Short mmCIF file of C-alpha atoms in Angstrom, two decimals:
data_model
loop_
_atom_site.label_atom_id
_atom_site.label_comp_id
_atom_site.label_asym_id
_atom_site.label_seq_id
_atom_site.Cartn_x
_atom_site.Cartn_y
_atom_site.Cartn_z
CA UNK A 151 20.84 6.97 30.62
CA UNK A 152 21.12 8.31 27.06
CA UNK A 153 24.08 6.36 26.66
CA UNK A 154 22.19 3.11 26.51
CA UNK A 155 19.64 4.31 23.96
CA UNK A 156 19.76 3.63 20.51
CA UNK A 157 18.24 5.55 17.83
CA UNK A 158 16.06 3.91 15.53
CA UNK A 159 14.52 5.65 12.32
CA UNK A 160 11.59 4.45 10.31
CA UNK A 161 10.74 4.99 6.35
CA UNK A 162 8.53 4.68 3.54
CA UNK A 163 4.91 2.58 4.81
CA UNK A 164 7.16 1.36 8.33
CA UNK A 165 7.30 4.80 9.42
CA UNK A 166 3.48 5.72 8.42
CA UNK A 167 2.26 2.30 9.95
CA UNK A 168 4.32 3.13 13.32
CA UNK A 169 3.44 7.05 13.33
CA UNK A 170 7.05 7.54 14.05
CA UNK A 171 10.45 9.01 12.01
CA UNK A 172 12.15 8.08 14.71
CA UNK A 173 12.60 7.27 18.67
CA UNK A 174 15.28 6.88 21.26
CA UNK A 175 15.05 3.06 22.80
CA UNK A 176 16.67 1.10 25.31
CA UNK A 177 17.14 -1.97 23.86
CA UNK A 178 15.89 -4.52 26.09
CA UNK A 179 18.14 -7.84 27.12
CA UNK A 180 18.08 -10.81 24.94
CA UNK A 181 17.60 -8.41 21.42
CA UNK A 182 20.81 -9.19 20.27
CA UNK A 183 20.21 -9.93 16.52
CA UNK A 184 18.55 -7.85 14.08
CA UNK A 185 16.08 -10.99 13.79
CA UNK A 186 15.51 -10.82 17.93
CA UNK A 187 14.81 -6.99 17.00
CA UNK A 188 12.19 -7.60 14.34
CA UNK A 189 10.56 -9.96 16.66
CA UNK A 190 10.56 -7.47 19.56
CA UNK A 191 9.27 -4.30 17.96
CA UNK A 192 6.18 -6.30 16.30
CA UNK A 193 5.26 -7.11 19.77
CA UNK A 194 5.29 -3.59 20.77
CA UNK A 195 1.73 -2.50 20.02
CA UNK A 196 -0.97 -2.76 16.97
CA UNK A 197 0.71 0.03 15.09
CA UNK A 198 4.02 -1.80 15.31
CA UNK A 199 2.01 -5.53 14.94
CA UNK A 200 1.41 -3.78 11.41
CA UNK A 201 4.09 -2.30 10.40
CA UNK A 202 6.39 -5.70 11.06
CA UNK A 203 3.69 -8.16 10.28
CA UNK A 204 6.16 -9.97 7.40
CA UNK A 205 9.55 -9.39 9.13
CA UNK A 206 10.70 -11.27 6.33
CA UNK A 207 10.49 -8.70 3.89
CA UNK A 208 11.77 -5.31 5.74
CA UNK A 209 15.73 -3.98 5.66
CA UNK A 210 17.82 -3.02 8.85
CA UNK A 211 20.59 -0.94 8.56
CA UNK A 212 23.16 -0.29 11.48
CA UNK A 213 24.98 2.67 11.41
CA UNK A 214 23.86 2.96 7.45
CA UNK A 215 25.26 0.14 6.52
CA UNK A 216 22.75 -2.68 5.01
CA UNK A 217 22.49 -5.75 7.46
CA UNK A 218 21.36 -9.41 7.59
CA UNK A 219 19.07 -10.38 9.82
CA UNK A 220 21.27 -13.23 11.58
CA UNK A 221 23.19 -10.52 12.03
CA UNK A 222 24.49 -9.56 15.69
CA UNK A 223 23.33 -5.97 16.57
CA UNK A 224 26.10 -4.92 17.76
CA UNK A 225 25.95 -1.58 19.67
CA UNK A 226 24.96 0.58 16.69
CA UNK A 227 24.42 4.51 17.46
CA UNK A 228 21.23 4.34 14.96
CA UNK A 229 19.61 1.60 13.70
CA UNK A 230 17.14 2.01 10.46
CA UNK A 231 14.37 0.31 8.97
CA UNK A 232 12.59 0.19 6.12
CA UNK A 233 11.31 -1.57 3.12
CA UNK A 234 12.67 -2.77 -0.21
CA UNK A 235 14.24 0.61 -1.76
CA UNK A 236 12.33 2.04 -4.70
CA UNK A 237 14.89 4.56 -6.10
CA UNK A 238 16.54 5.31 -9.19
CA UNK B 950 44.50 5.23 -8.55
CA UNK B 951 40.46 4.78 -9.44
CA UNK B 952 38.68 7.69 -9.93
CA UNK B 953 36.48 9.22 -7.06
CA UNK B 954 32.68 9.77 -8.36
CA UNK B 955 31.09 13.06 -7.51
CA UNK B 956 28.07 12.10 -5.93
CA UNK B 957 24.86 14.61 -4.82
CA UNK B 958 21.63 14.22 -3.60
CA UNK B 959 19.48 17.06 -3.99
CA UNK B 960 15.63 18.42 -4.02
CA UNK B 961 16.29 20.36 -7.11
CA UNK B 962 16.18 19.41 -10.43
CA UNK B 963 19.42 19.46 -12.59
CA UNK B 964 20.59 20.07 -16.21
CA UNK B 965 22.24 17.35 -17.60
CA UNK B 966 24.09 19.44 -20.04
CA UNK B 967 25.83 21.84 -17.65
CA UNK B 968 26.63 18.55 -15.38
CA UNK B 969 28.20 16.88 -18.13
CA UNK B 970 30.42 19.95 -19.51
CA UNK B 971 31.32 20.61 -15.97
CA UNK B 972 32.50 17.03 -16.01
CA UNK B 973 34.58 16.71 -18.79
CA UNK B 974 35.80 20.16 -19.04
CA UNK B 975 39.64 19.92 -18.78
CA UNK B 976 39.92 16.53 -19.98
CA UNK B 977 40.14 15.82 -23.67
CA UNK B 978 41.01 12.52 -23.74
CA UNK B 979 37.79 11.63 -22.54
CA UNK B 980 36.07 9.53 -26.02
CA UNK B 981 33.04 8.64 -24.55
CA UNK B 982 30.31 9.63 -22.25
CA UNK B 983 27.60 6.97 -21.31
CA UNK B 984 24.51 9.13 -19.57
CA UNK B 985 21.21 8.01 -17.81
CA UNK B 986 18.37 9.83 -17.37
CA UNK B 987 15.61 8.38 -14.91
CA UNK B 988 11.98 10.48 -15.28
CA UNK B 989 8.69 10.49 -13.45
CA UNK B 990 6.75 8.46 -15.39
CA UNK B 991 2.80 9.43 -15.32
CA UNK B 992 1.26 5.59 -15.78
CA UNK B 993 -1.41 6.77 -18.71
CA UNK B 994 -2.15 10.02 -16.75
CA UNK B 995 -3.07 7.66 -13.76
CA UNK B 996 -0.11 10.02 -11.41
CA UNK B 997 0.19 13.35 -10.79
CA UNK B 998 3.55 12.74 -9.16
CA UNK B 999 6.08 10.87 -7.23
CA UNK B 1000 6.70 11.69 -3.82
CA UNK B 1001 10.16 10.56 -3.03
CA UNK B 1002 11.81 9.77 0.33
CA UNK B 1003 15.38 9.48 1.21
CA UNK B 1004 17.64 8.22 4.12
CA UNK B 1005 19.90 11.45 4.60
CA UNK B 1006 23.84 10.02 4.56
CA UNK B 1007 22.95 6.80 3.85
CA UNK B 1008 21.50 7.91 0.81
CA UNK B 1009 24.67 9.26 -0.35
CA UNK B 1010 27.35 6.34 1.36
CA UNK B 1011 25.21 4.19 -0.46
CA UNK B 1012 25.65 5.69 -4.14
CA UNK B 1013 29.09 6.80 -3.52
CA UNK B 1014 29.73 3.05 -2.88
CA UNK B 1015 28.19 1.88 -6.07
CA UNK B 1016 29.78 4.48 -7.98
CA UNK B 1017 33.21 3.21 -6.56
CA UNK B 1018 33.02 -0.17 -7.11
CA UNK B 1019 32.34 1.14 -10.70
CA UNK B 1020 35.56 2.79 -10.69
CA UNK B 1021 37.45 -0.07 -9.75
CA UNK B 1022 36.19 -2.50 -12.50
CA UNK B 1023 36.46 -0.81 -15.26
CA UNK B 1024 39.06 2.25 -16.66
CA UNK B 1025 36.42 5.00 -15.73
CA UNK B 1026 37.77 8.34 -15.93
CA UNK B 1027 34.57 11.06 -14.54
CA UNK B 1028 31.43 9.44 -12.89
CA UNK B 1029 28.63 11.43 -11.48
CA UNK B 1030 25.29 10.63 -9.84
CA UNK B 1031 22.41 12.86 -8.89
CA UNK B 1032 19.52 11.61 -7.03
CA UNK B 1033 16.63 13.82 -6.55
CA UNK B 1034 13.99 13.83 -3.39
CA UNK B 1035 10.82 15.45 -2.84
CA UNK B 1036 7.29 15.79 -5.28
CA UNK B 1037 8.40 15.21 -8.68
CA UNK B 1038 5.77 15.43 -11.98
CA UNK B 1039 5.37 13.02 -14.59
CA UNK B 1040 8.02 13.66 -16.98
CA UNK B 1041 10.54 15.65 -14.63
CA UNK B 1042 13.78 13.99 -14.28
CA UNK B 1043 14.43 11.67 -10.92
CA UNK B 1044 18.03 10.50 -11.26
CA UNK B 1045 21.38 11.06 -13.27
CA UNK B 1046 24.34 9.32 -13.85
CA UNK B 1047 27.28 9.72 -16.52
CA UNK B 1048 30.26 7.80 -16.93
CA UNK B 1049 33.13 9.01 -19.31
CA UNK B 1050 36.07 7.09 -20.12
CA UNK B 1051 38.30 6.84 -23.05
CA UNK B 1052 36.03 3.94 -24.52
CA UNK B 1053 32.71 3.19 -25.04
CA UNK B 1054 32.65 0.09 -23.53
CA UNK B 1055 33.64 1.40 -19.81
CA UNK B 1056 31.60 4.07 -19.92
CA UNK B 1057 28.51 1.77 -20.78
CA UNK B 1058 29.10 -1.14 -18.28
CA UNK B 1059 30.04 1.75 -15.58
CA UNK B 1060 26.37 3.69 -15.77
CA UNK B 1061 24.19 0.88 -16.03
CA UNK B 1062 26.29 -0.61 -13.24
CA UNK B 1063 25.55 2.09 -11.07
CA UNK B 1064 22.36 2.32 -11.91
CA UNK B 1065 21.45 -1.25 -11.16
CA UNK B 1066 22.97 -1.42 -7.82
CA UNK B 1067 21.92 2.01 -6.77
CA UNK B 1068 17.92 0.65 -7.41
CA UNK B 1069 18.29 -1.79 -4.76
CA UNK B 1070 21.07 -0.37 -2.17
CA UNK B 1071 20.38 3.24 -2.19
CA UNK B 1072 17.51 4.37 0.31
CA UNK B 1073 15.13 5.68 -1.39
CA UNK B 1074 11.38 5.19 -1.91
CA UNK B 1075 8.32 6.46 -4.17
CA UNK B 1076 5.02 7.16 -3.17
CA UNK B 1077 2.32 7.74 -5.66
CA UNK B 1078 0.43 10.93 -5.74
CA UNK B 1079 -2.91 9.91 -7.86
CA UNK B 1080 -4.25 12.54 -10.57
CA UNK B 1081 -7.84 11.27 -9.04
CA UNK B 1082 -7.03 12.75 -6.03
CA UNK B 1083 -7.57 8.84 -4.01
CA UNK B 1084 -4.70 7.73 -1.41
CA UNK B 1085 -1.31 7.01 -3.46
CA UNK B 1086 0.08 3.69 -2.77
CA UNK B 1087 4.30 3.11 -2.17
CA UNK B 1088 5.91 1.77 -5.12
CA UNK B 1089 6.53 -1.60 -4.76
CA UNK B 1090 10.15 -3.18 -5.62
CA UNK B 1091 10.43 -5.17 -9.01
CA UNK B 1092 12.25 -8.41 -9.02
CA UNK B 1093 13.92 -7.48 -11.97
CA UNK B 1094 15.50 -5.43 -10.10
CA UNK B 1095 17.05 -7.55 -7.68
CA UNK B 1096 18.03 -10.04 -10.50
CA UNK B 1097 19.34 -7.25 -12.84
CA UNK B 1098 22.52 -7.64 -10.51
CA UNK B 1099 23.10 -11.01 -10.80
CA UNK B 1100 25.00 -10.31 -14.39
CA UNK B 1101 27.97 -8.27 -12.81
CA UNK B 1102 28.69 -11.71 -11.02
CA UNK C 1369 4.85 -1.13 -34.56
CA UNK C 1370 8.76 -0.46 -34.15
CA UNK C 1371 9.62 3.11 -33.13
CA UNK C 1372 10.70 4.97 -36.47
CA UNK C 1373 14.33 6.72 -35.18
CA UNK C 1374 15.14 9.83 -36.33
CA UNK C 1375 18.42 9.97 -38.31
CA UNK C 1376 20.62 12.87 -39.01
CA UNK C 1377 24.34 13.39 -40.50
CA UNK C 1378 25.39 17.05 -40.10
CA UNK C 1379 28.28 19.67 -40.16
CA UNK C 1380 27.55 21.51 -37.19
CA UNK C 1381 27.62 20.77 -33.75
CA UNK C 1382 24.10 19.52 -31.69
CA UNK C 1383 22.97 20.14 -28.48
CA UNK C 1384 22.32 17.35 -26.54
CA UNK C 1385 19.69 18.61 -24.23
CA UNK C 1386 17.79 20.29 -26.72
CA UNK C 1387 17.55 17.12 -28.62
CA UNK C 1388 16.46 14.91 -25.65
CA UNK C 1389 13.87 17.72 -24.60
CA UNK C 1390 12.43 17.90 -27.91
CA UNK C 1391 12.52 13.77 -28.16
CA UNK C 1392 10.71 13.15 -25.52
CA UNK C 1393 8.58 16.28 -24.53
CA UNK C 1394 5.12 14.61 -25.54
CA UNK C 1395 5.57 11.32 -24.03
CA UNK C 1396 5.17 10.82 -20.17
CA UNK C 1397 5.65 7.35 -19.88
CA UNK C 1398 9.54 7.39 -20.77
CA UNK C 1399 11.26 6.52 -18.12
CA UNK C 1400 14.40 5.70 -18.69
CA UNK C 1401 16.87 7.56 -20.92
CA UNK C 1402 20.06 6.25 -21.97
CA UNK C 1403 22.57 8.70 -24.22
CA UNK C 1404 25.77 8.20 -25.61
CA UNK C 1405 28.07 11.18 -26.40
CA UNK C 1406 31.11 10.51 -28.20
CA UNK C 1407 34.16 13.11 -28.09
CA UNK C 1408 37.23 13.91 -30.27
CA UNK C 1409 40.31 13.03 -28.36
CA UNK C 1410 43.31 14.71 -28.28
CA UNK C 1411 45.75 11.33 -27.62
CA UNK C 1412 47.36 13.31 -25.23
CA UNK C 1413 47.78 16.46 -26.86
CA UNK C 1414 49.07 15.09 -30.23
CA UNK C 1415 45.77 15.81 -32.23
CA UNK C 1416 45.54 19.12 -33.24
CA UNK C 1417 41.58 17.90 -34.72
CA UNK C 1418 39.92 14.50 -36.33
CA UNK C 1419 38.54 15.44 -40.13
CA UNK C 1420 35.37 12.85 -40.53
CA UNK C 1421 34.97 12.06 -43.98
CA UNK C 1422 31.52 10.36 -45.01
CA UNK C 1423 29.50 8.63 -48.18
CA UNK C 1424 26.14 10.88 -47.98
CA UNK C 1425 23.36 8.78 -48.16
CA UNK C 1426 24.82 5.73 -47.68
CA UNK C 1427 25.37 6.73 -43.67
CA UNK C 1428 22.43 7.91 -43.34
CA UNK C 1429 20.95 4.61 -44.34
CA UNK C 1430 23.10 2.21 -42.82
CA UNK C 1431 22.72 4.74 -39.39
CA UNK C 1432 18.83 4.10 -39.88
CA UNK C 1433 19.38 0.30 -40.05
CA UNK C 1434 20.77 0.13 -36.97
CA UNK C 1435 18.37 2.06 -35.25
CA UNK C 1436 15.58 0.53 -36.86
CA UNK C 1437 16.77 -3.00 -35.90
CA UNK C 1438 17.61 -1.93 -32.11
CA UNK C 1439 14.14 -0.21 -32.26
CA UNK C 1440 12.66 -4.16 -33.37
CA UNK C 1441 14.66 -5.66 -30.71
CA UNK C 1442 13.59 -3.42 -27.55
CA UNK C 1443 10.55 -1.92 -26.60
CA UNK C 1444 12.21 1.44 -27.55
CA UNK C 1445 10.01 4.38 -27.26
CA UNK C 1446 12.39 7.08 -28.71
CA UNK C 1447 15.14 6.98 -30.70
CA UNK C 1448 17.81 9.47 -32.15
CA UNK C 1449 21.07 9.14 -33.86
CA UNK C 1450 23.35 12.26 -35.04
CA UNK C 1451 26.86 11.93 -36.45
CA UNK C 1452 29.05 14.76 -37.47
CA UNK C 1453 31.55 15.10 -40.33
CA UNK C 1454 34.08 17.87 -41.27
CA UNK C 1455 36.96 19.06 -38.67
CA UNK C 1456 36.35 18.30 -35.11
CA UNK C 1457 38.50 19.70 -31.92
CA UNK C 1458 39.35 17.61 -29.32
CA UNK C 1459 36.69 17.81 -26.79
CA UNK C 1460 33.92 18.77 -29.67
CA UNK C 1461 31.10 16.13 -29.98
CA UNK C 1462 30.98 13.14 -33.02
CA UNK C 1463 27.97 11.60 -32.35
CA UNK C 1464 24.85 11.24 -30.55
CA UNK C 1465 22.72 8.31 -29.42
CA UNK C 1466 19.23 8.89 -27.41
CA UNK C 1467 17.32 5.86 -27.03
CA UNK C 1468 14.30 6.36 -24.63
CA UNK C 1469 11.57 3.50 -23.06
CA UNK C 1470 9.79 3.06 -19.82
CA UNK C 1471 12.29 0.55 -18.56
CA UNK C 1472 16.41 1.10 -18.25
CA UNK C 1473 17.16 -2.18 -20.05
CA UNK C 1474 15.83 -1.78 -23.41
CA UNK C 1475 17.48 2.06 -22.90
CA UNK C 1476 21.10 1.09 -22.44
CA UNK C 1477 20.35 -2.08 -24.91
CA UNK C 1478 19.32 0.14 -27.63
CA UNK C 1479 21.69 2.80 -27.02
CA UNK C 1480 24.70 0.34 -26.88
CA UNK C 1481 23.66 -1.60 -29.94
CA UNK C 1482 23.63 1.12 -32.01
CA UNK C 1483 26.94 2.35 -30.70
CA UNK C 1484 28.37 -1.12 -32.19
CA UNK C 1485 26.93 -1.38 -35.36
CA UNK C 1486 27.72 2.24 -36.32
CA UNK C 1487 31.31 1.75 -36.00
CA UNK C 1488 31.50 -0.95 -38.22
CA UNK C 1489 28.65 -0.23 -40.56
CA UNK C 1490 28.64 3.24 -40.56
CA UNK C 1491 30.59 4.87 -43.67
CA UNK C 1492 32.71 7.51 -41.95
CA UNK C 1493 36.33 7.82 -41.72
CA UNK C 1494 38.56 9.31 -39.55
CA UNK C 1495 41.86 11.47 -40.52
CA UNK C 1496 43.98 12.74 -37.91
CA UNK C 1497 45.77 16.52 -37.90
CA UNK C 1498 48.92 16.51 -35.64
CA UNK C 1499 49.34 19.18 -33.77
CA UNK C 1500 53.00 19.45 -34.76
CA UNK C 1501 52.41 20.05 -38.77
CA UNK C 1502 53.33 16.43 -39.73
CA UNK C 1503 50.70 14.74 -42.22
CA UNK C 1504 48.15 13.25 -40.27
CA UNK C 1505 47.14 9.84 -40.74
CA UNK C 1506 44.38 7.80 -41.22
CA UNK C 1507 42.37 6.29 -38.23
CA UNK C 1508 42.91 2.23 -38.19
CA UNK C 1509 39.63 0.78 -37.83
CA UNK C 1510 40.45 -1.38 -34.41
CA UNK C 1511 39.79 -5.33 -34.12
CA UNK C 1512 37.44 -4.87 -30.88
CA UNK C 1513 34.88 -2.66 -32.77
CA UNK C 1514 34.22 -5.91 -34.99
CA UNK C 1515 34.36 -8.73 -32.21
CA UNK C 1516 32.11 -5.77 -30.08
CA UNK C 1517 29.23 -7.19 -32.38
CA UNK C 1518 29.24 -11.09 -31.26
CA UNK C 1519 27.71 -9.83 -28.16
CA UNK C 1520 24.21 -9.02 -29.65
CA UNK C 1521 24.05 -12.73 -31.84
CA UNK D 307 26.40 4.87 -74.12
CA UNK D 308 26.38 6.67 -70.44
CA UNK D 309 23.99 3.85 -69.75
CA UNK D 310 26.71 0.92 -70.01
CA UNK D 311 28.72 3.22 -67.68
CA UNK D 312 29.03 2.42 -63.72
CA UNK D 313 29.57 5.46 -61.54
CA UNK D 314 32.75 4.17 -58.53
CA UNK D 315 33.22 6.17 -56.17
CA UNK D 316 36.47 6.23 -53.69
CA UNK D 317 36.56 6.96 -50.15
CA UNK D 318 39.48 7.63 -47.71
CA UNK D 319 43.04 7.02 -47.99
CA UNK D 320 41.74 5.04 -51.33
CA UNK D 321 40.44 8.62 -52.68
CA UNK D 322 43.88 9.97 -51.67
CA UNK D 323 45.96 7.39 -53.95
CA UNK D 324 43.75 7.00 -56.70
CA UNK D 325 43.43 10.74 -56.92
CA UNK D 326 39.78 10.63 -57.46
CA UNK D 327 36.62 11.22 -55.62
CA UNK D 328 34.40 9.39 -58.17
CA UNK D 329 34.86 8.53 -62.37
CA UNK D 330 32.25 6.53 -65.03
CA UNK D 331 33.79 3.49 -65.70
CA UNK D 332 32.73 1.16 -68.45
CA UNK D 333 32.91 -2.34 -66.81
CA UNK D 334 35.43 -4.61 -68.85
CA UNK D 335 33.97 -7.99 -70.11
CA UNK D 336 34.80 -10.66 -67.15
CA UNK D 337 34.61 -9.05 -64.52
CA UNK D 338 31.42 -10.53 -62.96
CA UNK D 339 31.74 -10.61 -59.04
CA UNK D 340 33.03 -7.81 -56.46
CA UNK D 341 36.35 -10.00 -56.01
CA UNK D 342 37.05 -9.55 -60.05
CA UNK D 343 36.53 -5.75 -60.21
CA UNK D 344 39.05 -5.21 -57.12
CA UNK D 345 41.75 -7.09 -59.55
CA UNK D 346 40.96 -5.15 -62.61
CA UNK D 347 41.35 -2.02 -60.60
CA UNK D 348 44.47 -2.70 -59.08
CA UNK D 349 45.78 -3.59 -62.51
CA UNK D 350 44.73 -0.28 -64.02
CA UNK D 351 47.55 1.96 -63.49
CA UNK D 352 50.14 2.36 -60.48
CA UNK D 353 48.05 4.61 -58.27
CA UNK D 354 45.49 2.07 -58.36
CA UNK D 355 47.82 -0.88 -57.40
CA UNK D 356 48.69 0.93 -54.56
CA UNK D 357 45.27 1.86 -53.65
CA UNK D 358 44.60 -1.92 -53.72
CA UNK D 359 47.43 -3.72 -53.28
CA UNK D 360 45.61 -5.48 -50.14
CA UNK D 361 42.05 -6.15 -51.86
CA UNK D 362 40.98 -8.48 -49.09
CA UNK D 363 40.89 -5.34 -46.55
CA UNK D 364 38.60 -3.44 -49.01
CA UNK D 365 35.50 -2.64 -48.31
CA UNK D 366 32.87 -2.59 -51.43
CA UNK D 367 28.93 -1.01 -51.32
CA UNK D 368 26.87 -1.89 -54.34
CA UNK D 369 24.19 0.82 -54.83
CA UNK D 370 24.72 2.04 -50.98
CA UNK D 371 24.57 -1.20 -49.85
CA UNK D 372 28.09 -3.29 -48.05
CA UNK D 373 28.47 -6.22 -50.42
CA UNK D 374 30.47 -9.82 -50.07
CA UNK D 375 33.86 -10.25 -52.07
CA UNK D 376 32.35 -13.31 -53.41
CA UNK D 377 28.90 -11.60 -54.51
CA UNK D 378 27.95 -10.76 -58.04
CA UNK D 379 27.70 -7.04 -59.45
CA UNK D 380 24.84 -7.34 -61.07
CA UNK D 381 24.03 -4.23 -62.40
CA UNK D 382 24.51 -1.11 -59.93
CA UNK D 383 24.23 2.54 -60.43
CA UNK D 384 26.26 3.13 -58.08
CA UNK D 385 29.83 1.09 -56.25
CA UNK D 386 31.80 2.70 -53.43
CA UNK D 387 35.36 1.49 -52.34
CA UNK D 388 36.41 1.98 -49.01
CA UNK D 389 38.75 1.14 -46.15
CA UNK D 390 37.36 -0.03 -42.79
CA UNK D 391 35.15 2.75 -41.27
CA UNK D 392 35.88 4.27 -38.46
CA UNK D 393 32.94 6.43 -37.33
CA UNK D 394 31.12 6.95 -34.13
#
C-alpha cells in the first residue's frame, strides 16, 4: 500500500550515480536508523554500491530537516539524500 | 519581536539595487546596510558556467532558518536572501544577502552570518560546465567552510 | 602587489550598482562581494537632514590609508570607497564601501575594516538640522567607534 | 615674511567659535610641541578659550597628517584643529 512507502529523493553526483530523482520505497524491517538506511540502499545494486560507497560522507534529511545518522528514521513522508552542499 | 527575513529562491537573476531600495524604503532609521554579492567565478577561463541544483522547500526552510537565527542575535531591522538555480556564467551573480540595521556592527555580523551557515545547511550544489567542452566535475565542499562556523560559537 | 583602491569624496549622490558593475566588470574571478551602504537617519523623525562637513585632501588621504592597508591585509581584488559631504536627507546615502576577492572572508574583512578606521580617521563631521527649527547640534563622536578598532590588532 | 607664517585651519564646532575657517599665524617663540600651541590658542582671545577650553579632546593634523599632543611641530605648512570625527 502507498501508505507504507516512503519517498526518497536523490541530488547532486547521488542522484546521477543512482539514475534516479526520486522513488517510492517500502522500507524494509530492521532499517530503522538513517545509518541502517545507508547500509541498505548500498546493497541495492552497482549503481547504488556507487553512489553510497563512503556512507560516511553523504547527508539525510527527513522531512527537510538535516539528520544524524544515529538518528532513528522515524516515519518520515520523504527522506533526501545528498552530498556536502555547495551553495552560496 | 525579531524581524522576519524575506527569503526567495529563484532562476532569475536579480538587481541588487532595486532589492535593496525595496528594502529600506519606508524606514529611515535604518544607518546601515551590510550587502553580499556571491558571482560565478570562471577559474582563469577554465568554466563556462555553473550549473546549480537545489532541493525545492528545503532550499528555502533552510535559508529562512539561517536568516532567523540572524534576527535573533543581533538588533537586525530588514534581512533578505536570494539564491539563484540553474546555468549561471562566470561573472553573473549566484547569491544575495543584505542586512540593515541601525548600526554597522549588526548589519555586518548578520550577512556574513547568514552567509556562512547558508554554505553548509542550504541544499544546494554546483556542477562545473568546462569552456573545453570535457565532463564538468561537482564542486566539492571546502573545509573552511565547515570551520567558518565555528566563530559564532 | 596590494590592490590600489579607488578613493573618492563627493557632493552628489552615487549609485551603488553602477559602481560595483564598473568595479568589477573585467575581472571573472571575483567571487565574493561585500558592500557597505551607510544612510542618514532620521532619529525618529527629529532630523530634518545631517550637513557633513570635511578637510579636502586630508579625507581623501586618510580614506586611501585605510583602504590601502585593508588591501595589504586581504587578498582584496577590488576596492572602492566614496563618502559624501554637504546636506544629506534621511534615507540619502553617506558612504560607500566595495571590497571584492575570490573568497567571502577577505570581502567582509576588508569591507568592515575600512568601515572602522574611517570613522575615527576619517576627517568629516556631522551637524544635525532638527526638523522643528531649533539649532542643530553637532554629532558626538561615540566611544564604540574607537574601541571598534581593538578588534583588527 | 609670509614664509615664517603657519596656515591653521579650524574645523567643526571649533570653526563655529573661533569664527574662522582658516588665518596665517606667526608661531610665538616657545611654543615647540602640539600640546604648547593648543595653550597659546586658548589664551588668545575669549572665542578661542572657548573653542579650547578642553584641549585634551582636540584633535590636531600637521600637514594632513593626525599628530600626538606630545609630538613636536616641526615646521608644517599646514595644521588643522578639529573635534572627534564623525564620518562614515
Amino acid at each position: 500500500m502507498a501508505e507504507d512507502k516512503v519517498k526518497i529523493l536523490y541530488f547532486s553526483w547521488i542522484r546521477e550515480r543512482v539514475g534516479l530523482n526520486d522513488e517510492l520505497v517500502s522500507m524494509p524491517d530492521g532499517v530503522k536508523t538513517v545509518a541502517q538506511l545507508l547500509v541498505w540502499l548500498q546493497g541495492r545494486n552497482e549503481q547504488f554500491a556507487a553512489a553510497f560507497e563512503f556512507p560516511e560522507i553523504i547527508r539525510v534529511a527527513l522531512d527537510q530537516e538535516h539528520a544524524d545518522h544515529a538518528q532513528d528514521l522515524g516515519k518520515p513522508s520523504e527522506i533526501a539524500l545528498f552530498p556536502p552542499m555547495t551553495g552560496g | 519581536m525579531a524581524t522576519k527575513p524575506i527569503v526567495r529562491v529563484q532562476c532569475d537573476d536579480f538587481d541588487q539595487a532595486a532589492e535593496i531600495r525595496d528594502l529600506v524604503a519606508s524606514n529611515h532609521d535604518i544607518g546601515a546596510i551590510a550587502t553580499f554579492i556571491g558571482l560565478c567565478r570562471s577559474e582563469g577561463e577554465s568554466l563556462s558556467a555553473l550549473e546549480l541544483e537545489h532541493y525545492p522547500g528545503m532550499a528555502e526552510s533552510q535559508m529562512e532558518n539561517c536568516a532567523s537565527a540572524a534576527c535573533e542575535r543581533w538588533p537586525i531591522d530588514k534581512m533578505l536572501v536570494i539564491h539563484r538555480y540553474g546555468v549561471i556564467q562566470p561573472g553573473e551573480q549566484i547569491v544575495l544577502v543584505v542586512a540593515a540595521s541601525r548600526h554597522r556592527d549588526a548589519a555586518f555580523d548578520g550577512a556574513r552570518y547568514v552567509m556562512d551557515f547558508l554554505k553548509t545547511d542550504a541544499p544546494f550544489w554546483k556542477k562545473e560546465h568546462r569552456s573545453d567542452g570535457a565532463a564538468g566535475q561537482w564542486v566539492d565542499a571546502r573545509d573552511s567552510d565547515e570551520t567558518a562556523k565555528e566563530r559564532w560559537k
